[in-house]
Amino acid sequence: MASISKYKDRNGPKWKVFYEHTDRTGKRVRRSRTFRDHKTALAFKAEVETQTHQGVRTGRSTLAAYLNNWVANKVAMGEIRHNTLDGYRAKLDSAKRAIGHIELAKLVPDDVEFWLRGLLSGKFSATGRELSPTTVRQCRTIMVSALGDAVRKRLLPYNVAEASSMPRAPRKGKKPSWTVEQAGQFLSEMDKTPYGHFFRFIGLSGCRRSEAGGLLIPAIRFPARQVVIETSLMRVSRGGRSDYVLSEPKSDASHRTLPLSAPLEAVLWAQLARVAEFRLAAGNAWVDTGGVFVEPTGEFYRLDTLSAIAWRTRNKLGLPEASAIHGLRHAFGKAVNATGTDPKTLQQLMGHSRFQTTYDLYVDTDDAQHIDAMDKLGSLLGGNGVK
C-alpha cells in the first residue's frame, strides 16, 4: 500500500507519496514521489494502489526477469527437483526468447499463444526443430504455474497463460517405432562396443537411459529376482561443462521394482563380472561409485556419449527415426503389449505417471481385434432371432 507524508521547505508545503514496486530482478523496493499539492498526491496514491491491486507493476519488470526469479525461488524452496531443473529452464528459456522482453504487467494471452505457436513451428525452440504438441502443452503448464504465483502475489490481475488457448498442431502420423527384430539388429551392433550390456539391459527391462545409467549394484536382488529402480543419473553443469550425478528418478511412478527375467539376469551377471575385472585392474585408482554400468575407472558412463554412439549406429543400420536409446524402450513396451499384458501392468513396468501416456504409446488395436470384439458382442446379445 502507499502512504502520504506532508512536509515544508522554503518553497512551501509539499506532499511525498511512499510506495513499493518490483524491480527487474523481482525484488520489492521502496520508492517515493513528491508533489506540490495535496490533490495530485492523493490521485497518484490512488493510482498506485489500484495498479498494485490489479497486479500492474509500477516498475518495468519484464517477464524474463520474473521467470528467472520464480525458478530460483522454487529451487530454493525445494519445489523443483534438481533432476527436472534443466527441463524447466529449457522450456522457460524458449519463452524468454519469444516474449521475455515484454513487461509482466502488460502481458496478454495473445503473447502466450504467439510463443506456443512458435514452439510448434520450431521458431523459438533451442534447436530450431518443431516441438511436439505434448512438449508444447508441458511448456504451457509450466507457464500457468509460474504466472499463477504472480496472480497470488498480486503482480498480475489474472493468469494470462491459463486464459490462453493451446494452438492446434497439424496432424501427423505416429513416428515409426522399432520392431523387436530391429531392436535385436541394433543390439547386435552395440555388442561390438564396450557398452553392449548397457543397451541390452534397456532393451530387456524397458528402463530409461538415466535409470540404467544410475543403477546401483545393491538394487539388483538376484535371490528375489528383482531389480529396484530407485536412482538415476542427472546431468548438471559444473564450471562450464556437463557432468552426471546420482539423483532420484523423474517421478514417484518411476520408483518401481522390475522382475528379473532369465536373459536380463544373464546380462547383469556378465556386467558385474566385467566390473570386478575393472576394479582389480584399477587398484587404488578405482572410483567406487557403486554403479553397475561404469567405465574401467569406476566412474559412471557419460550418457551423452552413449547417445551419440547410438545415433550413429541407428543411422548406419537405417532404422526408423526413433530416438536411438529410447527406441529400445519403445520396442520393449510394444513387445510386452503384444503378449496381451494388461495395460495397467505395462504402465507400472514403464514407470509412467499417467495411464494415458502408456495407452497412447503402446496399446494398439488392429482390424482382427475389432472384428473379434464385434463377434463377442454379437454372441452376448444374441442373433439367432434374426430372419
XYZ file of C-alpha atoms in Angstrom:
387
model
C 0.000 0.000 0.000
C 1.034 3.652 -0.461
C 1.193 6.436 2.127
C 1.436 10.252 2.073
C 3.626 12.443 4.227
C 3.373 16.263 4.357
C 6.389 18.476 4.950
C 7.542 22.063 4.323
C 10.621 23.541 2.689
C 11.499 27.097 1.703
C 9.130 26.926 -1.254
C 6.129 25.983 0.869
C 4.221 22.776 1.728
C 4.760 19.563 -0.227
C 3.376 16.022 -0.131
C 5.506 12.897 -0.582
C 3.922 9.586 -1.637
C 5.753 6.440 -0.484
C 5.059 3.211 -2.387
C 6.597 -0.165 -3.255
C 7.259 -1.719 -6.624
C 9.106 -4.727 -8.026
C 12.304 -4.082 -9.984
C 13.705 -6.066 -12.931
C 15.167 -8.735 -10.661
C 11.839 -9.328 -8.952
C 12.952 -7.624 -5.721
C 10.497 -5.397 -3.855
C 11.917 -1.881 -3.354
C 10.501 1.210 -1.682
C 10.181 4.423 -3.712
C 8.768 7.906 -3.210
C 7.482 10.791 -5.334
C 6.953 14.407 -4.301
C 4.024 16.680 -5.289
C 3.305 20.388 -4.754
C -0.398 19.989 -3.954
C -2.358 17.517 -1.856
C -4.946 16.715 -4.536
C -2.361 15.491 -7.063
C -0.609 13.443 -4.383
C -3.896 11.769 -3.437
C -4.607 10.970 -7.111
C -1.168 9.393 -7.554
C -1.576 7.379 -4.338
C -4.930 6.044 -5.564
C -3.417 5.127 -8.936
C -0.544 3.231 -7.313
C -2.888 1.300 -5.032
C -5.204 0.433 -7.927
C -2.283 -0.817 -10.013
C -0.973 -2.864 -7.111
C -4.397 -4.406 -6.522
C -4.781 -5.231 -10.237
C -1.273 -6.603 -10.446
C 0.141 -3.844 -12.639
C 3.759 -3.069 -11.799
C 4.777 0.494 -11.095
C 8.244 -0.546 -12.292
C 9.192 -2.171 -15.595
C 9.995 -5.733 -14.616
C 9.974 -7.981 -17.662
C 8.597 -11.486 -17.972
C 12.162 -12.797 -18.331
C 13.213 -11.211 -15.016
C 10.159 -12.601 -13.267
C 10.732 -16.131 -14.607
C 14.375 -16.093 -13.514
C 13.328 -15.109 -10.012
C 10.468 -17.631 -9.970
C 12.717 -20.573 -10.859
C 15.350 -19.521 -8.308
C 12.710 -19.316 -5.562
C 11.209 -22.695 -6.466
C 14.624 -24.367 -6.357
C 15.487 -22.700 -3.046
C 12.230 -23.952 -1.523
C 12.720 -27.466 -2.901
C 9.621 -27.298 -5.087
C 11.539 -28.097 -8.285
C 13.671 -31.223 -8.194
C 17.212 -30.849 -9.409
C 16.712 -33.678 -11.911
C 13.911 -31.695 -13.596
C 15.511 -28.263 -13.265
C 17.167 -28.379 -16.693
C 13.813 -29.206 -18.261
C 12.108 -26.272 -16.550
C 14.857 -23.896 -17.599
C 14.896 -25.104 -21.208
C 11.133 -24.631 -21.558
C 11.112 -21.202 -19.906
C 14.184 -20.100 -21.892
C 12.092 -20.517 -25.024
C 9.506 -18.153 -23.519
C 12.211 -15.634 -22.682
C 13.440 -15.749 -26.278
C 9.947 -15.147 -27.617
C 8.217 -12.808 -25.162
C 10.674 -12.270 -22.320
C 11.155 -8.596 -23.224
C 7.504 -7.778 -22.501
C 6.727 -6.119 -19.178
C 4.976 -8.603 -16.925
C 2.129 -6.170 -16.254
C 1.461 -5.784 -19.988
C 1.437 -9.498 -20.826
C -1.751 -10.721 -22.524
C -2.983 -14.172 -23.637
C -2.116 -13.382 -27.271
C 1.554 -13.104 -26.263
C 1.499 -16.580 -24.718
C -0.228 -18.017 -27.779
C 2.389 -16.377 -30.020
C 5.088 -18.194 -28.021
C 3.267 -21.538 -28.172
C 2.739 -21.307 -31.944
C 6.436 -20.548 -32.333
C 7.315 -23.712 -30.413
C 5.141 -25.834 -32.684
C 6.856 -24.352 -35.744
C 10.349 -24.559 -34.228
C 10.816 -20.787 -34.255
C 11.585 -20.480 -30.541
C 12.971 -23.926 -29.703
C 16.651 -24.108 -28.753
C 17.461 -26.399 -31.688
C 15.181 -24.770 -34.247
C 13.258 -28.051 -34.537
C 9.485 -28.311 -34.218
C 8.326 -29.394 -30.787
C 5.614 -31.989 -30.332
C 2.163 -30.892 -29.102
C 2.827 -32.835 -25.889
C 6.012 -30.866 -25.202
C 4.281 -27.576 -26.026
C 1.482 -28.433 -23.597
C 4.139 -29.057 -20.942
C 5.599 -25.605 -21.661
C 2.179 -24.030 -21.242
C 1.585 -25.938 -17.986
C 4.831 -24.593 -16.502
C 3.915 -21.052 -17.564
C 0.456 -21.430 -15.996
C 2.145 -22.409 -12.740
C 4.629 -19.517 -12.893
C 2.012 -16.872 -13.650
C -0.353 -18.410 -11.109
C 2.175 -17.431 -8.444
C 2.266 -13.916 -9.933
C -1.507 -13.675 -9.507
C -1.322 -14.869 -5.894
C 1.295 -12.203 -5.195
C -0.909 -9.607 -6.912
C 1.642 -8.973 -9.621
C -0.992 -9.836 -12.245
C -4.773 -9.378 -12.168
C -5.407 -12.846 -13.707
C -3.471 -15.820 -15.048
C -2.593 -14.827 -18.604
C -1.270 -18.279 -19.521
C -4.375 -20.028 -18.211
C -6.506 -17.705 -20.331
C -4.507 -18.583 -23.464
C -5.575 -21.293 -25.880
C -3.382 -24.164 -26.954
C -2.781 -23.684 -30.691
C -3.749 -26.519 -32.974
C -0.878 -28.544 -34.355
C -1.024 -30.142 -37.798
C -1.963 -33.792 -37.509
C 0.963 -36.091 -38.079
C 1.196 -39.818 -38.147
C 2.925 -41.553 -35.273
C 6.662 -41.872 -35.622
C 7.514 -45.454 -36.572
C 8.785 -47.380 -33.567
C 11.265 -50.222 -33.730
C 10.116 -53.799 -34.064
C 11.644 -56.487 -31.880
C 13.683 -57.606 -34.887
C 15.031 -54.094 -35.465
C 15.874 -53.743 -31.773
C 17.748 -57.040 -31.973
C 19.651 -55.808 -35.019
C 20.630 -52.669 -33.142
C 21.732 -54.604 -30.051
C 23.862 -56.987 -32.117
C 25.729 -53.975 -33.470
C 26.101 -52.443 -29.997
C 27.586 -55.715 -28.702
C 30.665 -54.821 -30.740
C 31.236 -51.816 -28.441
C 32.210 -51.766 -24.730
C 28.647 -50.711 -23.910
C 26.696 -53.714 -25.182
C 25.461 -54.797 -21.745
C 24.096 -51.318 -21.039
C 21.980 -51.309 -24.194
C 20.812 -54.890 -23.680
C 19.697 -54.007 -20.151
C 17.479 -51.237 -21.550
C 16.123 -53.497 -24.291
C 15.227 -56.234 -21.781
C 13.904 -54.014 -18.975
C 12.376 -51.004 -20.735
C 14.269 -48.629 -18.432
C 15.048 -45.064 -19.339
C 18.616 -44.131 -20.237
C 19.084 -42.224 -16.976
C 17.703 -45.119 -14.900
C 20.060 -47.651 -16.468
C 22.990 -45.274 -16.098
C 22.268 -44.735 -12.410
C 21.602 -48.374 -11.494
C 23.499 -49.398 -8.357
C 24.704 -52.902 -7.517
C 22.604 -53.235 -4.310
C 19.468 -52.546 -6.399
C 19.893 -55.959 -8.070
C 18.263 -58.628 -5.915
C 19.182 -61.922 -7.515
C 17.550 -64.202 -4.876
C 14.230 -62.373 -5.221
C 14.724 -61.998 -8.991
C 14.081 -58.261 -8.837
C 15.680 -55.014 -9.979
C 14.724 -51.940 -7.960
C 14.715 -48.644 -9.845
C 15.431 -46.059 -7.162
C 18.238 -43.914 -8.612
C 19.022 -42.238 -11.915
C 21.772 -40.146 -13.462
C 21.150 -36.430 -13.722
C 23.160 -34.066 -15.889
C 24.391 -30.922 -14.152
C 26.589 -28.041 -15.258
C 29.849 -27.531 -13.410
C 32.406 -24.948 -14.395
C 31.148 -24.668 -17.941
C 30.987 -28.439 -18.589
C 28.351 -31.090 -18.101
C 28.706 -33.805 -15.500
C 26.491 -36.644 -14.286
C 25.492 -37.232 -10.667
C 23.138 -39.633 -8.907
C 19.609 -38.414 -8.301
C 16.107 -39.710 -7.725
C 14.072 -40.977 -10.713
C 11.999 -38.389 -12.546
C 8.703 -39.109 -10.739
C 7.150 -41.185 -7.978
C 5.881 -43.658 -10.576
C 9.456 -44.111 -11.801
C 10.330 -45.650 -8.419
C 9.449 -49.250 -9.236
C 10.522 -52.873 -8.908
C 11.049 -54.833 -12.118
C 11.035 -58.608 -12.490
C 14.434 -60.146 -13.274
C 13.952 -62.333 -16.345
C 16.491 -65.028 -17.193
C 18.005 -63.078 -20.144
C 18.190 -59.910 -18.022
C 19.844 -61.824 -15.194
C 22.481 -63.187 -17.587
C 23.273 -59.663 -18.838
C 23.683 -58.323 -15.314
C 25.920 -61.201 -14.168
C 28.139 -60.632 -17.205
C 28.335 -56.900 -16.492
C 29.146 -57.420 -12.808
C 31.954 -59.786 -13.776
C 33.334 -57.063 -16.023
C 33.104 -54.507 -13.191
C 35.086 -56.878 -10.945
C 37.811 -57.083 -13.610
C 37.868 -53.294 -13.931
C 38.197 -52.884 -10.175
C 41.077 -55.339 -9.929
C 42.946 -53.671 -12.801
C 42.422 -50.129 -11.473
C 43.684 -50.844 -7.953
C 43.929 -47.709 -5.807
C 42.789 -45.548 -8.729
C 39.328 -47.149 -8.650
C 36.436 -44.693 -8.140
C 33.838 -46.533 -6.069
C 30.523 -45.180 -7.323
C 28.693 -48.440 -6.660
C 27.347 -48.340 -10.193
C 26.588 -51.311 -12.412
C 27.379 -49.660 -15.728
C 30.712 -47.929 -15.239
C 33.923 -47.125 -17.079
C 37.189 -49.024 -16.312
C 37.882 -46.278 -13.736
C 34.627 -46.972 -11.866
C 33.026 -43.694 -12.943
C 29.526 -43.640 -14.392
C 29.080 -43.723 -18.151
C 28.626 -40.348 -19.834
C 25.115 -40.666 -21.193
C 25.600 -38.077 -23.931
C 28.494 -40.176 -25.292
C 26.290 -43.283 -25.355
C 23.531 -41.366 -27.117
C 25.960 -40.198 -29.802
C 27.139 -43.787 -30.370
C 23.548 -44.985 -30.544
C 22.553 -42.301 -33.058
C 25.455 -43.197 -35.350
C 24.559 -46.873 -35.155
C 20.896 -46.207 -35.842
C 21.769 -44.158 -38.926
C 24.261 -46.772 -40.106
C 21.623 -49.513 -39.920
C 18.912 -47.324 -41.469
C 16.481 -47.913 -38.613
C 13.300 -45.797 -38.214
C 13.804 -42.312 -36.825
C 13.039 -43.087 -33.214
C 15.348 -41.691 -30.571
C 18.071 -44.317 -30.627
C 18.227 -45.369 -26.971
C 14.551 -44.614 -26.374
C 13.812 -46.803 -29.404
C 14.798 -49.806 -27.283
C 12.427 -48.719 -24.524
C 9.569 -48.324 -27.005
C 10.330 -51.703 -28.611
C 10.154 -53.264 -25.136
C 6.789 -51.611 -24.416
C 5.336 -52.702 -27.753
C 6.585 -56.259 -27.279
C 5.122 -56.524 -23.770
C 1.780 -55.185 -25.006
C 1.783 -57.739 -27.840
C 1.881 -60.556 -25.268
C -1.548 -59.465 -24.029
C -0.251 -57.912 -20.824
C -2.797 -55.759 -19.015
C -2.168 -52.056 -19.879
C -2.139 -51.116 -16.188
C 0.674 -53.606 -15.576
C 2.507 -52.207 -18.588
C 2.173 -48.704 -17.132
C 3.841 -49.872 -13.930
C 6.652 -51.598 -15.812
C 7.338 -48.465 -17.872
C 7.175 -46.151 -14.847
C 4.617 -43.783 -16.352
C 2.772 -41.387 -14.046
C -0.208 -41.187 -16.412
C -2.041 -44.210 -17.792
C -2.880 -42.207 -20.922
C 0.829 -41.988 -21.783
C 1.145 -45.777 -21.738
C -2.046 -46.245 -23.700
C -1.169 -43.728 -26.411
C 2.369 -45.046 -26.891
C 1.985 -48.800 -26.686
C -1.599 -50.014 -26.840
C -2.528 -50.678 -30.465
C -5.515 -52.453 -31.912
C -5.949 -53.892 -35.386
C -8.839 -54.989 -37.631
C -8.722 -58.563 -36.334
C -9.202 -57.316 -32.777
C -12.085 -55.079 -33.881
C -13.830 -57.988 -35.622
C -13.269 -60.237 -32.608
C -14.797 -57.618 -30.307
C -17.873 -57.279 -32.537
C -18.269 -61.060 -32.740
C -18.133 -61.346 -28.952
C -20.737 -58.588 -28.628
C -22.959 -60.377 -31.123
C -22.716 -63.637 -29.200
C -23.605 -61.865 -25.961
C -26.620 -60.045 -27.377
C -27.705 -62.993 -29.496
C -28.504 -63.012 -33.185
C -30.450 -66.229 -33.594
C -33.772 -64.436 -33.820
C -32.798 -62.505 -36.952
C -34.546 -63.784 -40.082
